[in-house]
Each structure stands twice: as structure tokens, then as C-alpha cells.
């Protein structure tokens, strides 16, 4: 058997087209969703993320207020900019690109963002609401994973889901969302991590395996059940002299062999990756609707 490839680029493009139509409709009511983006420093990966976010906003008609700050920007100045954005009615969502330089307290910065503009879903208020099943901004990568599964027709209700990885931004929120009594949940969830005794004993009985460990070959073919859906959240750089940039990107899953046994699988790149920014756009449009009393 050969797995159906879940095409993240296509699904992301479908959602972006839906959002574009929605933004056009909002514009007829004189509502323009706005995203404030803050990047501190010159980290190459962060610059490329932020550039992609700005372009994605422009593509679907979201106003974006782009702020690229010097590496030496003080915490006080950063907090002042966030405060200004909190008060700016043109801004519906605020995104501070992580990681921040070492002299800035990340926790303090995330807490400074008004939860009504927390389109990253990183604020403890957003997380608390999400865990207790209240309406909240869902952080973008977990939300993207759920959309990939739902839009590929993978049934979540009653499914045995095993998540490998317990990070605050992927494993933990995904586990909470999947166990919720909701259309995006109703699954039975197990979370494996570095101290799990026998990861394979869990993944082998899973209908859905989500790999978010940040380590290549975390999931191999002998670890999954035939026909399982396998979602790969990992992005790992491996040296590759045949590439101009000297490396290529691989996930946490042994794609070549797992794809021969799984029922569904996401590639890396082109799986979860394109969904993260898409769900950020989704949250920004939602926030604009909430701010204008439309939901
Ligand atoms: N750095 C890497 N990914 C992300 C993300 O989704 N949001 C923010 N704010 N920073 C990131």
C-alpha cells in the first residue's frame, strides 16, 4: 500500500482563497483586517518567516504594519511598541517573531500583548481558554495540523492519536485540542516524549501519529500501524552538498518507508509548513470580525 500524500500547499492555498474572499467581503463594510509584525534582530530564519508573513498578508488583502527593529532594541522600547499596537484600532493581531534576543524577557513580551490581539495564541489567557474549551485564538501550527487532517477526510472522533513531542507550541496544544468535546476533537490522545519508555508500543496502535519531536527518523515504518495517518511537524536541516545552500530540510518521519505503509502522510517540505502562516491569516481575519461585532 502507498499512502495518500496530504498536500499542505494545496490545502493552504484553498484556505487562503477562502480568506481572500472573506477579506473582500469585509472591505465592502469598510473593515480591513490588520496585522502588526515585529522582528527584533537579523536571524536569517526569522527574516525569512517574517517576509513570508508580510507577503501572505499582502496577497489576501490584510494590512500589515511591519516593524524590523535593531538587535539592540531595549525591552522597554519593544514593550512600548506593543502597547501602541494594543491601542491601534487598525491592528487586529500582533505577532512578535520568536526567538527574541537574549536581553529581552520573552515571557514578559508575550504577556504584554492584549489577548484580544493574540493571533499567535501564545498568551496564557488564550491557552487557558483553549484548554477549557472556550473560544480562543488557536496557535497556528496545531490549528494547521487539525485542518490538514479534517480537510483530508481523516476522522478524529474516536480516533487513537499519538503525539510524539510535548512542546508548548505544538505537542501540548494539539493534545488539548484533540481531546476537546468538539468537531476538531473527540479523539483519545496519548503524548509521548523523551522520557517515554517505549514510544513504538504507543505509536503502533495509533490511527493518527503526529511527530513533533524535532529529530529526524523519530518515526520509522516498524513503529506504525498499516493505514495510519502520519503528520510530520518536524523541520530538520541535514547537510547536503548537492544543494546550493548546503543543506536540505527533512521531517521527523522516515518518509520513504513510512509512506509505503501509512494511509495518509504529510511531506516535508510542503506539508504542515505552509499551514502555519495560513492559520495566522485566519486568526487575523477572525480577530477583525470579532472587533467589529461580526461573530
Ligand atoms: N518563530 C517561529 N515560528 C513562530 C511563530 O509561529 N510565531 C512566532 N511569533 N514566532 C515564531
Coordinates of C-alpha atoms and ligand atoms in Angstrom, one line a residue:
X1 CA 0.0 0.0 0.0
X2 CA 1.1 3.5 -0.6
X3 CA -0.1 6.5 1.4
X4 CA -2.2 9.4 0.2
X5 CA 0.1 12.4 0.3
X6 CA -1.6 15.3 2.2
X7 CA -0.7 18.3 0.1
X8 CA -0.2 21.1 2.6
X9 CA 0.5 23.6 -0.2
X10 CA -2.8 22.9 -1.9
X11 CA -4.9 22.9 1.4
X12 CA -3.1 26.2 2.5
X13 CA -3.9 27.7 -0.9
X14 CA -7.6 26.6 -0.7
X15 CA -7.9 28.3 2.8
X16 CA -6.1 31.4 1.6
X17 CA -8.6 31.7 -1.3
X18 CA -11.5 31.4 1.2
X19 CA -9.9 34.1 3.4
X20 CA -9.3 36.4 0.4
X21 CA -13.0 36.2 -0.5
X22 CA -13.8 36.9 3.2
X23 CA -11.4 39.9 3.3
X24 CA -13.0 41.3 0.1
X25 CA -16.5 41.0 1.8
X26 CA -15.2 42.8 4.9
X27 CA -13.8 45.6 2.8
X28 CA -17.3 46.3 1.5
X29 CA -18.1 47.1 5.1
X30 CA -15.0 49.3 5.4
X31 CA -13.3 46.7 7.5
X32 CA -9.6 46.0 6.7
X33 CA -8.0 43.3 8.9
X34 CA -4.6 44.4 10.2
X35 CA -1.6 42.6 11.5
X36 CA 1.3 44.2 13.4
X37 CA 4.5 42.3 12.9
X38 CA 7.6 42.9 15.0
X39 CA 11.0 41.4 14.3
X40 CA 14.0 42.2 16.5
X41 CA 17.4 41.4 15.1
X42 CA 18.7 39.7 12.0
X43 CA 18.3 35.9 12.5
X44 CA 18.1 34.5 8.9
X45 CA 15.3 32.1 9.6
X46 CA 13.2 34.7 11.4
X47 CA 13.7 37.2 8.5
X48 CA 12.5 34.6 6.0
X49 CA 9.4 33.7 8.2
X50 CA 8.5 37.4 8.6
X51 CA 9.0 38.2 5.0
X52 CA 6.7 35.3 4.1
X53 CA 4.1 36.5 6.6
X54 CA 4.1 40.0 5.1
X55 CA 3.8 38.7 1.6
X56 CA 0.9 36.4 2.6
X57 CA -0.9 39.4 4.2
X58 CA -0.5 41.4 1.0
X59 CA -1.7 38.5 -1.2
X60 CA -5.1 38.2 0.6
X61 CA -5.6 41.9 1.3
X62 CA -4.7 42.1 5.0
X63 CA -3.0 45.4 6.1
X64 CA 0.3 44.7 7.7
X65 CA 2.3 47.1 9.9
X66 CA 5.9 45.8 9.6
X67 CA 8.5 46.7 12.2
X68 CA 12.0 45.5 11.9
X69 CA 13.9 46.5 14.9
X70 CA 17.6 46.6 15.6
X71 CA 19.2 43.7 17.6
X72 CA 20.0 46.1 20.4
X73 CA 16.4 47.3 20.8
X74 CA 15.6 47.6 24.5
X75 CA 12.9 45.6 26.2
X76 CA 11.3 48.9 27.2
X77 CA 11.1 50.1 23.6
X78 CA 9.7 46.8 22.4
X79 CA 7.0 46.9 25.2
X80 CA 6.2 50.5 24.2
X81 CA 5.6 49.4 20.5
X82 CA 3.4 46.5 21.7
X83 CA 1.4 49.0 23.8
X84 CA 0.9 51.3 20.8
X85 CA -0.3 48.4 18.7
X86 CA -2.6 47.2 21.5
X87 CA -4.3 50.6 21.3
X88 CA -4.3 50.9 17.5
X89 CA -7.7 50.1 16.0
X90 CA -6.2 49.4 12.6
X91 CA -4.3 46.4 14.2
X92 CA -6.3 43.3 14.9
X93 CA -3.4 40.9 15.5
X94 CA 0.1 41.3 16.9
X95 CA 2.9 39.0 16.1
X96 CA 6.3 39.2 17.8
X97 CA 8.6 36.9 16.0
X98 CA 10.4 34.5 18.3
X99 CA 13.1 33.9 19.3
X100 CA 13.9 37.3 20.8
X101 CA 17.5 38.4 21.6
X102 CA 18.7 37.2 25.0
X103 CA 18.5 40.6 26.7
X104 CA 14.7 40.6 26.2
X105 CA 12.4 38.6 28.5
X106 CA 10.2 36.6 26.1
X107 CA 7.6 35.8 28.7
X108 CA 7.1 39.4 29.6
X109 CA 6.7 40.4 26.0
X110 CA 4.1 37.7 25.2
X111 CA 2.2 38.8 28.3
X112 CA 2.2 42.4 27.1
X113 CA 0.1 41.5 24.0
X114 CA -3.6 42.2 24.5
X115 CA -5.2 38.7 24.4
X116 CA -7.8 40.1 22.0
X117 CA -5.0 40.6 19.5
X118 CA -3.1 37.4 20.3
X119 CA -3.3 35.8 16.9
X120 CA -0.3 33.6 17.7
X121 CA -2.3 32.0 20.5
X122 CA 0.8 32.1 22.8
X123 CA -0.7 34.3 25.6
X124 CA -1.6 32.3 28.8
X125 CA -5.2 33.7 28.5
X126 CA -5.5 32.2 25.0
X127 CA -4.1 28.9 26.2
X128 CA -6.3 28.8 29.3
X129 CA -9.4 29.4 27.2
X130 CA -8.4 26.8 24.7
X131 CA -7.8 24.2 27.4
X132 CA -11.2 24.8 29.0
X133 CA -13.0 24.7 25.7
X134 CA -13.8 28.4 25.4
X135 CA -13.5 30.3 22.1
X136 CA -9.9 31.3 21.7
X137 CA -7.2 32.0 19.2
X138 CA -5.6 28.6 18.5
X139 CA -1.9 28.7 17.9
X140 CA -1.2 28.4 14.2
X141 CA 0.8 25.1 13.8
X142 CA -1.6 23.0 15.9
X143 CA -4.6 24.5 14.1
X144 CA -2.9 23.8 10.7
X145 CA -2.4 20.2 11.7
X146 CA -6.0 19.8 12.5
X147 CA -7.1 21.4 9.3
X148 CA -4.8 19.1 7.3
X149 CA -6.5 16.1 8.9
X150 CA -10.1 17.3 8.7
X151 CA -9.7 18.5 5.0
X152 CA -8.2 15.2 4.1
X153 CA -11.2 13.3 5.5
X154 CA -9.3 11.7 8.4
X155 CA -11.8 11.0 11.1
X156 CA -10.9 12.5 14.5
X157 CA -13.9 11.4 16.6
X158 CA -12.9 8.2 18.5
X159 CA -9.5 8.0 16.8
X160 CA -6.5 6.9 18.8
X161 CA -4.0 9.7 18.4
X162 CA -0.4 9.5 19.5
X163 CA 1.6 12.8 19.6
X164 CA 5.4 12.5 19.9
X165 CA 6.7 15.7 21.4
X166 CA 5.4 17.9 24.3
X167 CA 6.4 21.4 23.3
X168 CA 4.3 24.4 24.4
X169 CA 3.7 25.4 20.9
X170 CA 2.9 22.1 19.2
X171 CA 2.5 18.9 21.4
X172 CA 0.7 20.4 24.4
X173 CA -1.9 22.5 22.5
X174 CA -2.5 19.7 20.0
X175 CA -3.2 17.2 22.7
X176 CA -5.7 19.6 24.3
X177 CA -7.4 20.4 21.1
X178 CA -7.8 16.8 20.0
X179 CA -9.3 15.8 23.4
X180 CA -11.9 18.6 23.4
X181 CA -15.6 17.8 23.0
X182 CA -15.7 19.5 19.6
X183 CA -15.7 18.9 15.8
X184 CA -11.9 19.3 15.9
X185 CA -11.5 16.9 18.7
X186 CA -13.3 13.9 20.4
X187 CA -10.1 11.8 19.9
X188 CA -8.3 9.7 22.5
X189 CA -4.9 11.2 23.0
X190 CA -1.5 9.9 24.2
X191 CA 1.5 12.2 24.4
X192 CA 5.0 10.6 24.1
X193 CA 8.2 12.4 24.9
X194 CA 11.9 11.9 25.7
X195 CA 11.1 10.0 28.9
X196 CA 8.5 7.7 27.4
X197 CA 9.7 4.1 28.0
X198 CA 8.7 2.5 24.7
X199 CA 7.4 5.0 22.1
X200 CA 6.7 2.3 19.5
X201 CA 4.4 0.5 21.8
X202 CA 2.1 3.5 21.7
X203 CA 2.5 4.6 18.0
X204 CA 1.9 1.0 16.8
X205 CA -1.7 1.2 17.9
X206 CA -2.4 4.7 16.7
X207 CA -4.9 5.7 14.0
X208 CA -3.1 9.0 13.8
X209 CA 0.6 9.7 14.6
X210 CA 1.8 13.3 15.0
X211 CA 5.6 13.7 15.0
X212 CA 6.7 16.9 16.7
X213 CA 10.0 15.8 18.3
X214 CA 12.5 17.9 16.3
X215 CA 14.6 14.8 15.5
X216 CA 14.9 13.0 12.1
X217 CA 13.8 9.4 11.9
X218 CA 11.8 9.6 15.2
X219 CA 9.0 7.7 13.4
X220 CA 10.0 4.7 11.3
X221 CA 7.8 2.2 9.4
X222 CA 8.0 -0.5 12.0
X223 CA 6.5 1.9 14.5
X224 CA 3.2 2.5 12.7
X225 CA 0.0 0.5 12.0
X226 CA -0.8 -0.1 8.3
X227 CA -3.2 2.6 7.1
X228 CA -2.4 5.1 9.9
X229 CA -2.4 8.9 9.2
X230 CA 1.1 10.3 9.9
X231 CA 1.6 14.0 10.3
X232 CA 5.1 15.3 10.3
X233 CA 5.6 18.6 12.1
X234 CA 9.4 18.3 12.2
X235 CA 11.7 20.6 10.2
X236 CA 15.4 19.5 10.4
X237 CA 18.3 20.7 8.4
X238 CA 20.6 18.0 7.1
X239 CA 23.8 18.6 5.2
X240 CA 23.5 18.1 1.5
X241 CA 26.4 19.0 -0.7
X242 CA 24.3 18.7 -3.8
X243 CA 22.2 21.7 -2.7
X244 CA 23.4 25.2 -3.4
X245 CA 22.6 26.3 0.2
X246 CA 24.5 23.2 1.5
X247 CA 21.5 21.6 3.3
X248 CA 18.1 20.2 2.8
X249 CA 15.0 20.0 5.0
X250 CA 13.7 16.8 6.4
X251 CA 11.0 16.0 8.9
X252 CA 10.8 13.7 11.9
X253 CA 9.4 10.8 9.9
X254 CA 11.3 8.4 7.7
X255 CA 9.1 9.4 4.8
X256 CA 10.4 6.9 2.2
X257 CA 9.5 3.8 4.2
X258 CA 6.6 5.1 6.3
X259 CA 4.8 6.3 3.1
X260 CA 4.7 2.7 1.9
X261 CA 2.7 1.6 5.0
X262 CA 0.7 4.6 6.1
X263 CA -2.8 5.5 4.8
X264 CA -2.0 9.3 4.8
X265 CA 1.2 11.2 5.2
X266 CA 2.4 14.8 5.0
X267 CA 5.7 15.6 3.2
X268 CA 8.4 17.9 4.4
X269 CA 8.6 20.5 3.0
X270 CA 5.1 21.1 1.7
X271 CA 3.0 19.5 4.5
X272 CA 2.5 21.3 7.8
X273 CA 4.8 24.2 6.9
X274 CA 2.5 26.1 4.5
X275 CA -0.3 25.8 7.0
X276 CA 1.3 27.8 9.9
X277 CA 1.2 31.2 8.2
X278 CA -2.2 30.4 6.7
X279 CA -3.7 29.9 10.1
X280 CA -2.2 33.2 11.3
X281 CA -4.1 34.9 8.5
X282 CA -7.2 33.0 9.6
X283 CA -6.8 34.3 13.2
X284 CA -6.2 37.9 12.0
X285 CA -9.4 37.8 9.9
X286 CA -11.3 36.3 12.9
X287 CA -10.0 39.0 15.2
X288 CA -11.1 41.7 12.8
X289 CA -14.6 40.1 12.7
X290 CA -14.7 39.9 16.5
X291 CA -13.6 43.6 16.8
X292 CA -16.4 44.6 14.6
X293 CA -19.1 42.6 16.3
X294 CA -19.5 40.2 13.3
X295 CA -19.0 36.9 15.3
Ligands
LIG1 N1 9.1 31.7 15.3 C1 8.9 30.5 14.7 N2 7.6 30.2 14.4 C2 6.9 31.2 15.0 C3 5.5 31.5 15.1 O1 4.6 30.7 14.7 N3 5.2 32.7 15.8 C4 6.2 33.5 16.3 N4 5.7 34.6 16.9 N5 7.4 33.3 16.2 C5 7.8 32.1 15.6

